[in-house]
Coordinates of N, CA and C in Angstrom, one line a residue:
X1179 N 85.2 18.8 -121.7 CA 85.5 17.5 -121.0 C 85.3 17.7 -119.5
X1180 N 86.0 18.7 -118.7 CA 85.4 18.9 -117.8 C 85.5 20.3 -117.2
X1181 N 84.5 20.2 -116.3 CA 84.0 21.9 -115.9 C 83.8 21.9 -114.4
X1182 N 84.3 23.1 -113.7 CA 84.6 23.2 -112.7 C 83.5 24.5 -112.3
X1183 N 83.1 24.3 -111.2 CA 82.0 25.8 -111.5 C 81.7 26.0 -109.7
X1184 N 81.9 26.6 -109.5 CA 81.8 27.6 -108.4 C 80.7 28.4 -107.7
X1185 N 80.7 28.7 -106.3 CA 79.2 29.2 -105.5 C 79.5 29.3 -104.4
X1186 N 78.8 30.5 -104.2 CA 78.9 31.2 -102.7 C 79.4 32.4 -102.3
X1187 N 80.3 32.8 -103.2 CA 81.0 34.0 -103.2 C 79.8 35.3 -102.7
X1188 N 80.4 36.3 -102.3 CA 80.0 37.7 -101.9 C 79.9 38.4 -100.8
X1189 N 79.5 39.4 -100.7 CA 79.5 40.6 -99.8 C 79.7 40.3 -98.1
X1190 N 80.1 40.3 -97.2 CA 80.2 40.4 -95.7 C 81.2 41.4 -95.3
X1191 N 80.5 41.3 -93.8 CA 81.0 42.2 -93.0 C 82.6 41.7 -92.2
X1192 N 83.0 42.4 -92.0 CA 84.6 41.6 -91.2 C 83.9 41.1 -90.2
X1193 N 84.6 39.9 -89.7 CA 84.4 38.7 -88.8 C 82.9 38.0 -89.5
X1194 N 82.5 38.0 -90.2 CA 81.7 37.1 -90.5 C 82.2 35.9 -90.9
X1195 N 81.3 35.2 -92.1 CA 81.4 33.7 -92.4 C 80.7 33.8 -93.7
X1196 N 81.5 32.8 -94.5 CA 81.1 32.2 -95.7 C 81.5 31.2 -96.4
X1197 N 81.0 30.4 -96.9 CA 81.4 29.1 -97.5 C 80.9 28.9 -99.1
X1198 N 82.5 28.9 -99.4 CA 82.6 28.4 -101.1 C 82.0 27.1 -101.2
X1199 N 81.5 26.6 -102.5 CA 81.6 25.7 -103.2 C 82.3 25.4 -104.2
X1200 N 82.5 23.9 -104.6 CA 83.2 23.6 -105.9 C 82.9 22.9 -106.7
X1201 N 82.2 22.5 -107.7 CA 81.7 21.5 -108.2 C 82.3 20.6 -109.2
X1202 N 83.0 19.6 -109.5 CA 83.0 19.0 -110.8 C 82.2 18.1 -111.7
X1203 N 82.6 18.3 -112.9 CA 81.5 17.3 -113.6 C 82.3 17.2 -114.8
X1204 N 81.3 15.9 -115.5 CA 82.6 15.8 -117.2 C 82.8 14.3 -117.1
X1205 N 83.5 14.2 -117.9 CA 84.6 13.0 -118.3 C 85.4 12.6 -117.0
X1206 N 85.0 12.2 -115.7 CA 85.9 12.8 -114.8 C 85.9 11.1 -114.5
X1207 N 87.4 10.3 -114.3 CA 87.9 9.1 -114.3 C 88.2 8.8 -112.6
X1208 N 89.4 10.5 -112.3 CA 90.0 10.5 -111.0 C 90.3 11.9 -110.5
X1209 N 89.8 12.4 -109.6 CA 90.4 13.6 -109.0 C 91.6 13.5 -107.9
X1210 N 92.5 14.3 -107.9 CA 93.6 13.7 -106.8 C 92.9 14.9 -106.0
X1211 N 94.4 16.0 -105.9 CA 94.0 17.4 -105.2 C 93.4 18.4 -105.4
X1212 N 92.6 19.0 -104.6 CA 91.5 19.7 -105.1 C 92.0 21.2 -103.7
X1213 N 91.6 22.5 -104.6 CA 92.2 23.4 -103.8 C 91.6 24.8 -104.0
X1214 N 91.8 25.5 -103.3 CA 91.4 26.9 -103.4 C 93.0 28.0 -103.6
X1215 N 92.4 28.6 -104.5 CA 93.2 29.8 -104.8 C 92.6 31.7 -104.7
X1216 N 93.4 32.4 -104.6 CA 92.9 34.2 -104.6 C 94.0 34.8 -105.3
X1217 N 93.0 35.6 -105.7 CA 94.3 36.9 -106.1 C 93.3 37.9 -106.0
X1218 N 93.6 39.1 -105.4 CA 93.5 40.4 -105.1 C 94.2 41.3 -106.1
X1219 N 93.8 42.3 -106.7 CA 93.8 43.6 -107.5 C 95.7 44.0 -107.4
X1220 N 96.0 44.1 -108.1 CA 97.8 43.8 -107.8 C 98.8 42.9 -107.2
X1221 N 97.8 42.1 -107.0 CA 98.8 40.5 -106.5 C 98.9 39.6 -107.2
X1222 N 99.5 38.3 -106.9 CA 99.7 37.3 -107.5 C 98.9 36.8 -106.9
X1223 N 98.4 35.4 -107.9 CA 97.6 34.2 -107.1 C 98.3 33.6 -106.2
X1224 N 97.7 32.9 -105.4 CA 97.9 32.6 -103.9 C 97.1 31.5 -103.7
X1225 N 97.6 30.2 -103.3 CA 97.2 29.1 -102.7 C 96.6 29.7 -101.1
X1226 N 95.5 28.9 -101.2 CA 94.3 29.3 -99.9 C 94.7 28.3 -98.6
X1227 N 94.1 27.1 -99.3 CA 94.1 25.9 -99.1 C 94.3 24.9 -99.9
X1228 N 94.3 23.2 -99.9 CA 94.5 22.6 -100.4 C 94.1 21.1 -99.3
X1229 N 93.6 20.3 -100.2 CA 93.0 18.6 -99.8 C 93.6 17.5 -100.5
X1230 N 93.9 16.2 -100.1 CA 94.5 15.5 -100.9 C 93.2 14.6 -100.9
X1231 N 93.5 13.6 -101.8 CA 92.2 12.6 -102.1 C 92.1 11.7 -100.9
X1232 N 93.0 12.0 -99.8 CA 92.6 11.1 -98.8 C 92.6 11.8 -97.2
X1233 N 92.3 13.1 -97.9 CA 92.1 14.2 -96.5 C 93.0 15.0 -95.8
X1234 N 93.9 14.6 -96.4 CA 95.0 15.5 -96.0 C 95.1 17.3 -95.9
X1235 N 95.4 17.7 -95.4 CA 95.3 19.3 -95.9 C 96.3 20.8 -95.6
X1236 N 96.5 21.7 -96.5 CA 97.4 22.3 -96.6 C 96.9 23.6 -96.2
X1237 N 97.2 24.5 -95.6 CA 96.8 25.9 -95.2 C 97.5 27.4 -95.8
X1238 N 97.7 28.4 -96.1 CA 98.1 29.5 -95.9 C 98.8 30.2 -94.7
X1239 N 99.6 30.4 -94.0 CA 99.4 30.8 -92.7 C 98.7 31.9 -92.4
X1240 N 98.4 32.7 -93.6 CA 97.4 34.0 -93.3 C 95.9 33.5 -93.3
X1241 N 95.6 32.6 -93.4 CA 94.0 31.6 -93.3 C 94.0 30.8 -92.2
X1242 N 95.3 30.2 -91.5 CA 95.2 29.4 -90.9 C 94.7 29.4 -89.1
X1243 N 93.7 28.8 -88.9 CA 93.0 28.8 -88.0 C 91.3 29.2 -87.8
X1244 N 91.6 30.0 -89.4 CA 90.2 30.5 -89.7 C 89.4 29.7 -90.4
X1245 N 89.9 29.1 -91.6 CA 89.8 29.0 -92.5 C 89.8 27.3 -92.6
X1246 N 88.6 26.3 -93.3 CA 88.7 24.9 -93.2 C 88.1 24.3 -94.9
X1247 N 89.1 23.6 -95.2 CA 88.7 23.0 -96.5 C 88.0 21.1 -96.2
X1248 N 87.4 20.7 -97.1 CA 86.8 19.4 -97.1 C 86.9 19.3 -98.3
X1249 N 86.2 18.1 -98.4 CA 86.0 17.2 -99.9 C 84.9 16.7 -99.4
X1250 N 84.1 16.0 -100.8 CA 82.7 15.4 -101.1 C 83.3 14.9 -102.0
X1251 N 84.2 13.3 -102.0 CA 84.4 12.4 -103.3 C 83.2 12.0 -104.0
X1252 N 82.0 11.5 -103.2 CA 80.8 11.3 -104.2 C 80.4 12.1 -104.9
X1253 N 80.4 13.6 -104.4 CA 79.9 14.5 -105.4 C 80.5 15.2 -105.8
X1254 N 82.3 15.1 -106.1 CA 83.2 15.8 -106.6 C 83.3 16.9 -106.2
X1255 N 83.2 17.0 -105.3 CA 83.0 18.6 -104.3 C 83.7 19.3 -103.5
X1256 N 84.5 20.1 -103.5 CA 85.3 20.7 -102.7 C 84.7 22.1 -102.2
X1257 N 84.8 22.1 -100.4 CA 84.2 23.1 -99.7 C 85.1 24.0 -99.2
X1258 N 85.4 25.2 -99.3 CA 86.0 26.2 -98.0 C 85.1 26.9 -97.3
X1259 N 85.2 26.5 -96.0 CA 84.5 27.3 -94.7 C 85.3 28.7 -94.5
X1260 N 84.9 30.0 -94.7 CA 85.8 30.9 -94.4 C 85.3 31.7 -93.0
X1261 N 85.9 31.7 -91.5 CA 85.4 31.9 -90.8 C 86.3 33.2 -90.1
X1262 N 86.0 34.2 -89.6 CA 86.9 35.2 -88.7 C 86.9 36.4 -89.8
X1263 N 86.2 36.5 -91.0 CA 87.2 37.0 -92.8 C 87.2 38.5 -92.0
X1264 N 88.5 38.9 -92.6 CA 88.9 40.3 -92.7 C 89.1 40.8 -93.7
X1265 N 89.2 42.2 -94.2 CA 89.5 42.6 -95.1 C 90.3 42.4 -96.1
X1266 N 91.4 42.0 -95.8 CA 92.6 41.4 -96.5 C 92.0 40.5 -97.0
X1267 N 91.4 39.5 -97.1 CA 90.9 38.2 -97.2 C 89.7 38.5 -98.9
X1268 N 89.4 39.8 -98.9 CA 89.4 40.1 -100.3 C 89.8 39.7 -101.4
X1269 N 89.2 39.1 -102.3 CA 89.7 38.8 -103.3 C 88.6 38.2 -104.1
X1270 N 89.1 37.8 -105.7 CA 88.6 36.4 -106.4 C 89.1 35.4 -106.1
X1271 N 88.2 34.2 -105.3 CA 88.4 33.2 -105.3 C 88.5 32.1 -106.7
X1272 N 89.9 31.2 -106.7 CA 89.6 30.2 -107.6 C 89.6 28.7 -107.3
X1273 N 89.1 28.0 -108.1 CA 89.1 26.6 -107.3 C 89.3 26.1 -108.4
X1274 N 90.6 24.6 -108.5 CA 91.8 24.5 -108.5 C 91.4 22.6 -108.0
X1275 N 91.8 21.4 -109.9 CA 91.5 20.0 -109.2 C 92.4 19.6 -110.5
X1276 N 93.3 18.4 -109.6 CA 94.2 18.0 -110.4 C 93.1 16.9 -110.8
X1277 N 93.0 16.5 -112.1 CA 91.8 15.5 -112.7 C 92.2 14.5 -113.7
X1278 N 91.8 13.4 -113.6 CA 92.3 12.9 -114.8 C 91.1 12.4 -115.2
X1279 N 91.1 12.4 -116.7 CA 89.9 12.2 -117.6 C 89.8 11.0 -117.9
X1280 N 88.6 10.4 -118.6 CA 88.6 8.8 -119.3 C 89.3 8.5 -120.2
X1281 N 89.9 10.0 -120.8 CA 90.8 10.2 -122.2 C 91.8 9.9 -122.2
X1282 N 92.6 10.4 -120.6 CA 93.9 10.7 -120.6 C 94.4 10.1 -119.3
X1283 N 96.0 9.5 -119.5 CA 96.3 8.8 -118.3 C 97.3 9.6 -117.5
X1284 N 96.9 11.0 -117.4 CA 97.8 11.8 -116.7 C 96.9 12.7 -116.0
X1285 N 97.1 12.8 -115.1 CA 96.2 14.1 -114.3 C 96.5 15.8 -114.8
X1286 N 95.7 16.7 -114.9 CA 95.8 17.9 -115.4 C 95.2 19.0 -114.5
X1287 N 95.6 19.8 -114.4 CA 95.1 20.9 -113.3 C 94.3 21.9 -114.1
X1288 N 92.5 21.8 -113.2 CA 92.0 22.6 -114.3 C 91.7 23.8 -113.4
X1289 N 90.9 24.9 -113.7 CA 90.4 26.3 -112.6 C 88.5 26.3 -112.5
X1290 N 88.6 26.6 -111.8 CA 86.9 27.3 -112.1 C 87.2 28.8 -112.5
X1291 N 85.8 29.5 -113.0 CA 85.9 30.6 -113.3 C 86.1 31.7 -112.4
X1292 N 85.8 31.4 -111.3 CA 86.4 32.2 -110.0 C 85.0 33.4 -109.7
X1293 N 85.2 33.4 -107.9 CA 83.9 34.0 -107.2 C 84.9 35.2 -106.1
X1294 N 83.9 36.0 -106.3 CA 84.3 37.2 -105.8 C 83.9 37.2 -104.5
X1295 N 84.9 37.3 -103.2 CA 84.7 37.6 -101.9 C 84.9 39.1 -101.6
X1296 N 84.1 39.7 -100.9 CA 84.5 41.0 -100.8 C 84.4 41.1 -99.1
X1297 N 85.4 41.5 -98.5 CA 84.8 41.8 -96.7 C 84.8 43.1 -96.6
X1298 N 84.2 44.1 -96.1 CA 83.8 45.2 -96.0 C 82.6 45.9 -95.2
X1299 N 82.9 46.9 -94.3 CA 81.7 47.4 -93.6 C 81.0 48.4 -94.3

């Protein structure tokens, strides 16, 4: 029904820059929030960022300042700019869209398969 799929992930140096993509597609009726998630090798997942359907937006304090989310409602698209990245900042990324289908009259939170950031010299 629908599928979330992911781009951009990989290799940099600390203080560099990278930008996720997010793509949706499917049966797709309405998307509300659309968001980025991580988890790191013994952590728990972790909210990144987050957008509302009308631009609103939610931060991390450990991302915040660095780090900038958008939306593309025509193309179902949710962006993270990751700028300043440090090591800590390691992880699988996931991306994260509350959706509602043509099927169903409730919204459902689905994932992407998730992209690997790695910062490292």
């Amino acid at each position: 029904q629908v599928q979330l799929v992911e781009s951009g992930g990989g290799l940099v140096q600390p203080g560099g820059s990278l930008r996720l993509s997010c793509a949706a597609s499917g049966s797709i009726f309405s998307i509300n929030t659309m968001g980025w998630f991580r988890q790191a090798p013994g952590k728990q997942r972790e909210l990144v960022a987050a957008i509302s359907s009308d631009g609103g937006t939610n931060y991390a304090d450990s991302v915040k300042g660095r780090f900038a989310i958008s939306r593309d409602n025509a193309k179902n698209t949710v962006l993270l700019q990751m700028n300043g990245l440090k090591p800590e900042d390691t992880a699988v990324y996931y991306c994260n869209a509350a959706i509602r289908t043509e099927y169903s009259g409730s919204y459902y939170g689905y994932w992407g398969q998730g992209t690997q950031v790695t910062v490292s010299s």
